[in-house]
mmCIF file of C-alpha atoms in Angstrom:
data_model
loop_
_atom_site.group_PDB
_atom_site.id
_atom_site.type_symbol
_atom_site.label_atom_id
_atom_site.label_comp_id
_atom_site.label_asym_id
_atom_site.label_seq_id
_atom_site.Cartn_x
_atom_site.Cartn_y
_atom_site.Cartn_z
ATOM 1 C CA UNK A 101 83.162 47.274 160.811
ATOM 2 C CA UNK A 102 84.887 47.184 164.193
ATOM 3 C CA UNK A 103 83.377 46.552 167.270
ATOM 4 C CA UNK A 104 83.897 50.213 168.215
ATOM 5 C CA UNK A 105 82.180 51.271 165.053
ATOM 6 C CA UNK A 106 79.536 48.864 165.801
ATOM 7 C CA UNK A 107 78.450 50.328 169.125
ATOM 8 C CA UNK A 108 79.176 54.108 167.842
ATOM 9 C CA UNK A 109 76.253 53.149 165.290
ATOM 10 C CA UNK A 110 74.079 51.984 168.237
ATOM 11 C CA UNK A 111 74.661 54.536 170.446
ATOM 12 C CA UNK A 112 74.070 57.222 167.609
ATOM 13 C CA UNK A 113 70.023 55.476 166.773
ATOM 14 C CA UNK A 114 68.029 56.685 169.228
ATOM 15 C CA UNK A 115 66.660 54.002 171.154
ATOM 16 C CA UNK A 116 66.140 53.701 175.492
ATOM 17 C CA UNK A 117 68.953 53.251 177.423
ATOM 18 C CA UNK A 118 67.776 49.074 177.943
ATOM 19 C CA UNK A 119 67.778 49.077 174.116
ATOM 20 C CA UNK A 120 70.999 50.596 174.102
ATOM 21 C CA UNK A 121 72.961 48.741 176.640
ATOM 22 C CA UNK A 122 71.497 45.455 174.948
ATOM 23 C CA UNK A 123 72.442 45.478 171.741
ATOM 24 C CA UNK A 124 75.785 46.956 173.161
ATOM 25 C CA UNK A 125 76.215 43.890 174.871
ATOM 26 C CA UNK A 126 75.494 42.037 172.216
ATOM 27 C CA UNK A 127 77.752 43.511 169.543
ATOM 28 C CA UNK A 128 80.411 43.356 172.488
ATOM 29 C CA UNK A 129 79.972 39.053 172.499
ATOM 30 C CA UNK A 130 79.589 38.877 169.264
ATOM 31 C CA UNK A 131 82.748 40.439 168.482
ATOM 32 C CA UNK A 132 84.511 38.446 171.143
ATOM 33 C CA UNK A 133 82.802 35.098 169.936
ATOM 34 C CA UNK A 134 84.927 36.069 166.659
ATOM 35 C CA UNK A 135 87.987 36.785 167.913
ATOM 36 C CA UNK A 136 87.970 33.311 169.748
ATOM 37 C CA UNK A 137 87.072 31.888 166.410
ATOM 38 C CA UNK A 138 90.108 33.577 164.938
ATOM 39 C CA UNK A 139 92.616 32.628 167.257
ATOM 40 C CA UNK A 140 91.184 28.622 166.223
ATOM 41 C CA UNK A 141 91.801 29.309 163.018
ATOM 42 C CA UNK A 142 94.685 30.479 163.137
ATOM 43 C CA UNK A 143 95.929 27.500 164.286
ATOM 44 C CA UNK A 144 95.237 25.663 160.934
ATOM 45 C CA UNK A 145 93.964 22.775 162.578
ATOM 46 C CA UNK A 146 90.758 23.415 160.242
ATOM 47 C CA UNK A 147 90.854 23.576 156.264
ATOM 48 C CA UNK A 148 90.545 26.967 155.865
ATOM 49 C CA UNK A 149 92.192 29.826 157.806
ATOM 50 C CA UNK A 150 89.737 32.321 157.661
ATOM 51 C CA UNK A 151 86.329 32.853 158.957
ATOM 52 C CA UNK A 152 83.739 32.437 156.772
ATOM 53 C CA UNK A 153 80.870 34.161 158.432
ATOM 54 C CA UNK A 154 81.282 38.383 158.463
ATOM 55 C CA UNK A 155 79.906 40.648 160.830
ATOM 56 C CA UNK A 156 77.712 43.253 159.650
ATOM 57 C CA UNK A 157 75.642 45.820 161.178
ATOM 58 C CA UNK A 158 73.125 46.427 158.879
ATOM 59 C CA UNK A 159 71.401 46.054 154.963
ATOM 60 C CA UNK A 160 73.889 48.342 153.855
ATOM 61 C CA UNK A 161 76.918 47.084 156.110
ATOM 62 C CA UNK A 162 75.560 42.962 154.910
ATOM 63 C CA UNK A 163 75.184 43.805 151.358
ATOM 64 C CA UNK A 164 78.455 45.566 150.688
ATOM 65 C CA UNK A 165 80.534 42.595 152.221
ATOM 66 C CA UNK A 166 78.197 40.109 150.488
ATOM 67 C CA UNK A 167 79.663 41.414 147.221
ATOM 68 C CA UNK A 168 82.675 43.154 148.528
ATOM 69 C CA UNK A 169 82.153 46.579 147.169
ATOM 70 C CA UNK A 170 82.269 49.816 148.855
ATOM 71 C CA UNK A 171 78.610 51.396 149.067
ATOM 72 C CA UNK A 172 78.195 51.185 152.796
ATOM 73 C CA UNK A 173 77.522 55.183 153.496
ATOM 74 C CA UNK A 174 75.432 55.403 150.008
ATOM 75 C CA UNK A 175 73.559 52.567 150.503
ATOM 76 C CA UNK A 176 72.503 53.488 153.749
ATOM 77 C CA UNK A 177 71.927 57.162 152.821
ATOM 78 C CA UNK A 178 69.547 55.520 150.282
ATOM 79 C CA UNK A 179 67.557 53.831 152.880
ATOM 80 C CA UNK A 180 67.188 56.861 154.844
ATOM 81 C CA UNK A 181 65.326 58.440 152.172
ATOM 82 C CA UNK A 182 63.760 55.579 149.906
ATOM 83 C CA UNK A 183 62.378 52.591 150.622
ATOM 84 C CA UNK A 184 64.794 49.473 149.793
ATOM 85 C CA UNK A 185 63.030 48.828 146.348
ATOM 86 C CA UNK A 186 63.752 52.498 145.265
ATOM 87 C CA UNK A 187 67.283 52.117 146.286
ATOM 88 C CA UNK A 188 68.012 49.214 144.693
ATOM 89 C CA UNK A 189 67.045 50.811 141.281
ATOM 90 C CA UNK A 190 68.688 53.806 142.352
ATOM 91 C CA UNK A 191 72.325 51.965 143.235
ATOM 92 C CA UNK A 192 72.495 49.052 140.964
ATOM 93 C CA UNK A 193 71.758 51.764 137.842
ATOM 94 C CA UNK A 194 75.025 53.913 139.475
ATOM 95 C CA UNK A 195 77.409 50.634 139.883
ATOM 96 C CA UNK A 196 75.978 49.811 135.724
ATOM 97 C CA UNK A 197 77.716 53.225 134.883
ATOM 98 C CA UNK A 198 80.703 52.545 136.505
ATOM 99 C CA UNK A 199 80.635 54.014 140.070
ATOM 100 C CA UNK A 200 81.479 51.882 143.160
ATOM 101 C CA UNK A 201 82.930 49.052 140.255
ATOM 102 C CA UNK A 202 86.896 48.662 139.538
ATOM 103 C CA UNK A 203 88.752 51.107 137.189
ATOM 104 C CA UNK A 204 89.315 48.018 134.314
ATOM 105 C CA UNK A 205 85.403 46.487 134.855
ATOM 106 C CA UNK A 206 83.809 45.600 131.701
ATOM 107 C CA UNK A 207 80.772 46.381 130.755
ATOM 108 C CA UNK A 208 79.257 42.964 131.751
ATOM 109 C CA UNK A 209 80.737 42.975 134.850
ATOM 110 C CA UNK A 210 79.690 46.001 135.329
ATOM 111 C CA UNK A 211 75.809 44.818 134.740
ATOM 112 C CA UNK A 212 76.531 41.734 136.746
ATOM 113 C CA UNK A 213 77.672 43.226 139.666
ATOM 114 C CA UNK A 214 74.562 45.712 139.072
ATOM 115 C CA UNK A 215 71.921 43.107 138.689
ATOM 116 C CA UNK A 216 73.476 41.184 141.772
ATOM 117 C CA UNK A 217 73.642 44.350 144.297
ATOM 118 C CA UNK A 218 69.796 45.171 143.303
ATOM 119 C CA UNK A 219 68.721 41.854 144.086
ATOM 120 C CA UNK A 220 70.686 41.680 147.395
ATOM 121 C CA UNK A 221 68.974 45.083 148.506
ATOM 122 C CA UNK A 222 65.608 44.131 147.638
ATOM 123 C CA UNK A 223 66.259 40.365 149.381
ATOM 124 C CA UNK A 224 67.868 42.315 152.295
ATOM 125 C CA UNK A 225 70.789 40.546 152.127
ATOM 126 C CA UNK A 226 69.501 37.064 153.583
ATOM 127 C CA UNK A 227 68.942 34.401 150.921
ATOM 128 C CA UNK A 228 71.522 33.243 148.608
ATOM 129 C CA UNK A 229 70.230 34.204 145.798
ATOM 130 C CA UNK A 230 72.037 37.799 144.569
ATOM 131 C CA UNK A 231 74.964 34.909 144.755
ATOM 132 C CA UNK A 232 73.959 31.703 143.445
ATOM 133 C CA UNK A 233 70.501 32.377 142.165
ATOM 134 C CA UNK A 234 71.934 34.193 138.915
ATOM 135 C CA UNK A 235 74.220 31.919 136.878
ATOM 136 C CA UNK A 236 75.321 34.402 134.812
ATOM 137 C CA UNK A 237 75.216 38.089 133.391
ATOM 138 C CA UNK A 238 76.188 38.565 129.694
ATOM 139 C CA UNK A 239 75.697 40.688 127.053
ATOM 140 C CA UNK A 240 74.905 38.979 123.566
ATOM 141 C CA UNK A 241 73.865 40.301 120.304
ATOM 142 C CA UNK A 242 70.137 40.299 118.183
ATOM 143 C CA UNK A 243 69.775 39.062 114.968
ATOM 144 C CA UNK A 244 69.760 42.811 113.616
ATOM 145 C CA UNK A 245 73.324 43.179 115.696
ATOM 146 C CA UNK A 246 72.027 45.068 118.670
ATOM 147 C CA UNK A 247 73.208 44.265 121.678
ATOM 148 C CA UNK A 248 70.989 43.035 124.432
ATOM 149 C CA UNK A 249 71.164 41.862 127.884
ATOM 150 C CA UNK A 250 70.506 38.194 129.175
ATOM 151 C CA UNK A 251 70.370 36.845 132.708
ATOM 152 C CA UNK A 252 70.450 33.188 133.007
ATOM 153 C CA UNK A 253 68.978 32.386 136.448
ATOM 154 C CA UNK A 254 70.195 29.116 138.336
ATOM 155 C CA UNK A 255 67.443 26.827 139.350
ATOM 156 C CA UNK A 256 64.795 24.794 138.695
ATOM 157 C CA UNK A 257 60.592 26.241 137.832
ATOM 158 C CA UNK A 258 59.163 26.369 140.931
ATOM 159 C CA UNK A 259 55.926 27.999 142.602
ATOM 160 C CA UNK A 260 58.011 29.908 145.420
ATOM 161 C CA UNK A 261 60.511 32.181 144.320
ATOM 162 C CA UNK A 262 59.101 33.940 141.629
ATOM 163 C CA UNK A 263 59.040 37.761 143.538
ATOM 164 C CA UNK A 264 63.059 36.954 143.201
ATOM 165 C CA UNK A 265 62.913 35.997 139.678
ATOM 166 C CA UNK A 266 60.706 39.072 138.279
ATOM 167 C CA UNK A 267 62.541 41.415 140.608
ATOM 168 C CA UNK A 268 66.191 40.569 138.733
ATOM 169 C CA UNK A 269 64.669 40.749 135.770
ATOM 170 C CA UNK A 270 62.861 44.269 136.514
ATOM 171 C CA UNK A 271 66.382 45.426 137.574
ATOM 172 C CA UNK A 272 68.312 44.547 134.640
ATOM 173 C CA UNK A 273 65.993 45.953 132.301
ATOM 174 C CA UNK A 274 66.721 49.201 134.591
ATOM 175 C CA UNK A 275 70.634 48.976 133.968
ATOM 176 C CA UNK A 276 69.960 48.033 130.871
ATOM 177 C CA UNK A 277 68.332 51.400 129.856
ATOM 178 C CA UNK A 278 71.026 52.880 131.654
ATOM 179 C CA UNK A 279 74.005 51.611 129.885
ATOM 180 C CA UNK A 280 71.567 51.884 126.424
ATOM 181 C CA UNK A 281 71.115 48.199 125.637
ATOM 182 C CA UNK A 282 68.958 47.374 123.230
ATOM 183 C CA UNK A 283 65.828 45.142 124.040
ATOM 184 C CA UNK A 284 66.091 41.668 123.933
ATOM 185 C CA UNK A 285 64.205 39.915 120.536
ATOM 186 C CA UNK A 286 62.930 36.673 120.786
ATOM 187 C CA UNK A 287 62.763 34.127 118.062
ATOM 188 C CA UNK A 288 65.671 36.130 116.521
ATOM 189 C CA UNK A 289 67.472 33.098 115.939
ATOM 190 C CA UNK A 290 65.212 29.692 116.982
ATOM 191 C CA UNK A 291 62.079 29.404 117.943
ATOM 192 C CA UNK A 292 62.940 30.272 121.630
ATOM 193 C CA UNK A 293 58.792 30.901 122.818
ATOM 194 C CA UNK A 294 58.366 27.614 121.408
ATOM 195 C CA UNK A 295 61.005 25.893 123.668
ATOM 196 C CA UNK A 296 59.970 27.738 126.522
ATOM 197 C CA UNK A 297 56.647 26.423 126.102
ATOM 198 C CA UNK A 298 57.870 22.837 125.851
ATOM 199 C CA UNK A 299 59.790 23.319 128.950
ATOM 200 C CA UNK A 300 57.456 24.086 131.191
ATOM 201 C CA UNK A 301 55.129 21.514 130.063
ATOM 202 C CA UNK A 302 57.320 18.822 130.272
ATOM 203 C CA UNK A 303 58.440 20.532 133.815
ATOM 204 C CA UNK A 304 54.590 20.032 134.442
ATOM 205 C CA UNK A 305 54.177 16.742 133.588
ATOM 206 C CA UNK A 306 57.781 14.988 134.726
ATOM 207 C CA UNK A 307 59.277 17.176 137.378
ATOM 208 C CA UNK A 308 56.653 18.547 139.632
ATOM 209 C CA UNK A 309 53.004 20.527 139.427
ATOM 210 C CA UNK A 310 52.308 24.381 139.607
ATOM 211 C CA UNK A 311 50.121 25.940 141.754
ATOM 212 C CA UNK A 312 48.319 27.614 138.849
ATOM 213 C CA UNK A 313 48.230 26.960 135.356
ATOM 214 C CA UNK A 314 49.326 29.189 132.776
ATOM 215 C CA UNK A 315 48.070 29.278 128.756
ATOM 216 C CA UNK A 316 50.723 28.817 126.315
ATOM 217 C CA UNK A 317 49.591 32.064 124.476
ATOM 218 C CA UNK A 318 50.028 33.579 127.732
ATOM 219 C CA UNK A 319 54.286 32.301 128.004
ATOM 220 C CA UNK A 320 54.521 33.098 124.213
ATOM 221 C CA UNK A 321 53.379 36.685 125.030
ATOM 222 C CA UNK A 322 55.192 37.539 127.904
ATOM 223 C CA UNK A 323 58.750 35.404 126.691
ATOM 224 C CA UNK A 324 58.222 37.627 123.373
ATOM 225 C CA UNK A 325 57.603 41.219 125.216
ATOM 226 C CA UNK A 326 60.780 40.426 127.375
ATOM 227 C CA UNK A 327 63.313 43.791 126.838
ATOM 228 C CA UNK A 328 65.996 41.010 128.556
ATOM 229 C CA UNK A 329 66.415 37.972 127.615
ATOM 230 C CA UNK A 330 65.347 34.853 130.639
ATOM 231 C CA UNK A 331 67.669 32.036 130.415
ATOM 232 C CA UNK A 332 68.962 29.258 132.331
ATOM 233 C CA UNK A 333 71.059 26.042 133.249
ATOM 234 C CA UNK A 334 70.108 22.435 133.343
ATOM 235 C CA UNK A 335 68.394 21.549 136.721
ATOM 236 C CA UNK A 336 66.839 18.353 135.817
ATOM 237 C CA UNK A 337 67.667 14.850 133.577
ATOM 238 C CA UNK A 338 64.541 15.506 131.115
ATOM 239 C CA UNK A 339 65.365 16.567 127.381
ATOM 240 C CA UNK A 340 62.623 18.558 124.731
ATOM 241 C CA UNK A 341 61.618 16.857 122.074
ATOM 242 C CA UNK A 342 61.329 19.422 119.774
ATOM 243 C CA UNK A 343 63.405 22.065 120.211
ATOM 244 C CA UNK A 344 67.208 20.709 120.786
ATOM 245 C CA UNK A 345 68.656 23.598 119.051
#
């Protein structure tokens, strides 16, 4: 967005005139700030030529350049009408079925792009973790040879974070439906409740403490109702005992 776009946004919201000429102003600095940051780049005195930072003017404007994918004007047409957790179902199932993703997109990028966009809308665009947060998107295969979804989600347990967590996991069962992925079966393969179980425990008693405890029937019943499957990546140097498969 230019700066000339910027301030035809502002002037169309209606707003008083002190509002107006403010965040004119602003948008007017801020866009000069950046040009002087250009012109230092450009002189490749630093190790990367561009500027990493992008201006944007609002959720829709910040979460299309977060991901670099054209849903500005939908997006924001969206928001107009539905609240951001509406419109984050709403988008990320049209991106799943192909619209606003590249020609040659597989399915699983498809879905990973999907899952990402959701979780940006719903996070508003300010935390990292529609970027980092999610290791990876992938499709994968029961025991019965359905195919099922799996998110594998980058970080350690923790007691904060966990809206973030459920939320990705609410919108890729969404896309999943959408696409017509089959639900995710546990113990297919391993004991995988079991191991979950002995994670967290060992999470509990080496790593750090929860702010609530939860009953091992409790994990086993949720990790074995999931329709996608909750995986992850190493975050800390302690092994299971049990379940090494």
């Amino acid at each position: 967005m230019s700066e000339n776009d910027a301030i035809s946004c502002i002037r169309s919201i209606k707003m008083p005139d002190y509002y107006r000429n403010y965040y004119s102003n602003l948008s007017t600095e801020t866009y000069t700030i950046y040009q002087h940051a250009a012109a230092a780049k450009s002189t490749l005195f630093d190790s990367s030529a561009i500027i990493e930072p992008k201006i944007a003017f609002d959720l829709a404007d910040r979460v299309a350049k977060m991901h670099e994918i054209n849903i500005t004007e939908p997006l924001r047409e969206l928001l107009k009408i539905h609240g951001k957790e509406l419109s984050a179902l709403i988008l990320s199932k049209d991106i799943a079925l192909g619209n606003h993703s590249l020609p040659d997109a597989t399915l699983e990028e498809k879905l990973d792009l999907a899952v990402r966009v959701g979780l940006a809308i719903i996070t508003e665009g300010v935390t990292i973790a529609a970027l980092q947060g999610i290791s990876d998107v992938k499709i994968k295969k029961n025991k019965d040879g359905t195919e099922y979804l799996s998110i594998s989600i980058a970080g350690p347990m923790r007691s904060a974070g966990g809206t973030e967590s459920a939320v990705t996991m609410l919108i890729a069962d969404h896309v999943r439906k959408a696409v017509g992925l089959a639900k995710y079966q546990a113990n297919s393969f391993d004991d995988e409740t079991g191991r979950f179980v002995e994670e967290l425990r060992i999470y509990e008693r080496d790593a750090s403490n929860f702010q609530f405890h939860i009953l091992d029937e409790d994990i086993i019943h949720v990790i074995s109702n999931l329709p996608v499957e909750l995986d992850g990546v190493d975050t800390d140097p302690y092994e299971v005992v049990n379940h090494k498969s």
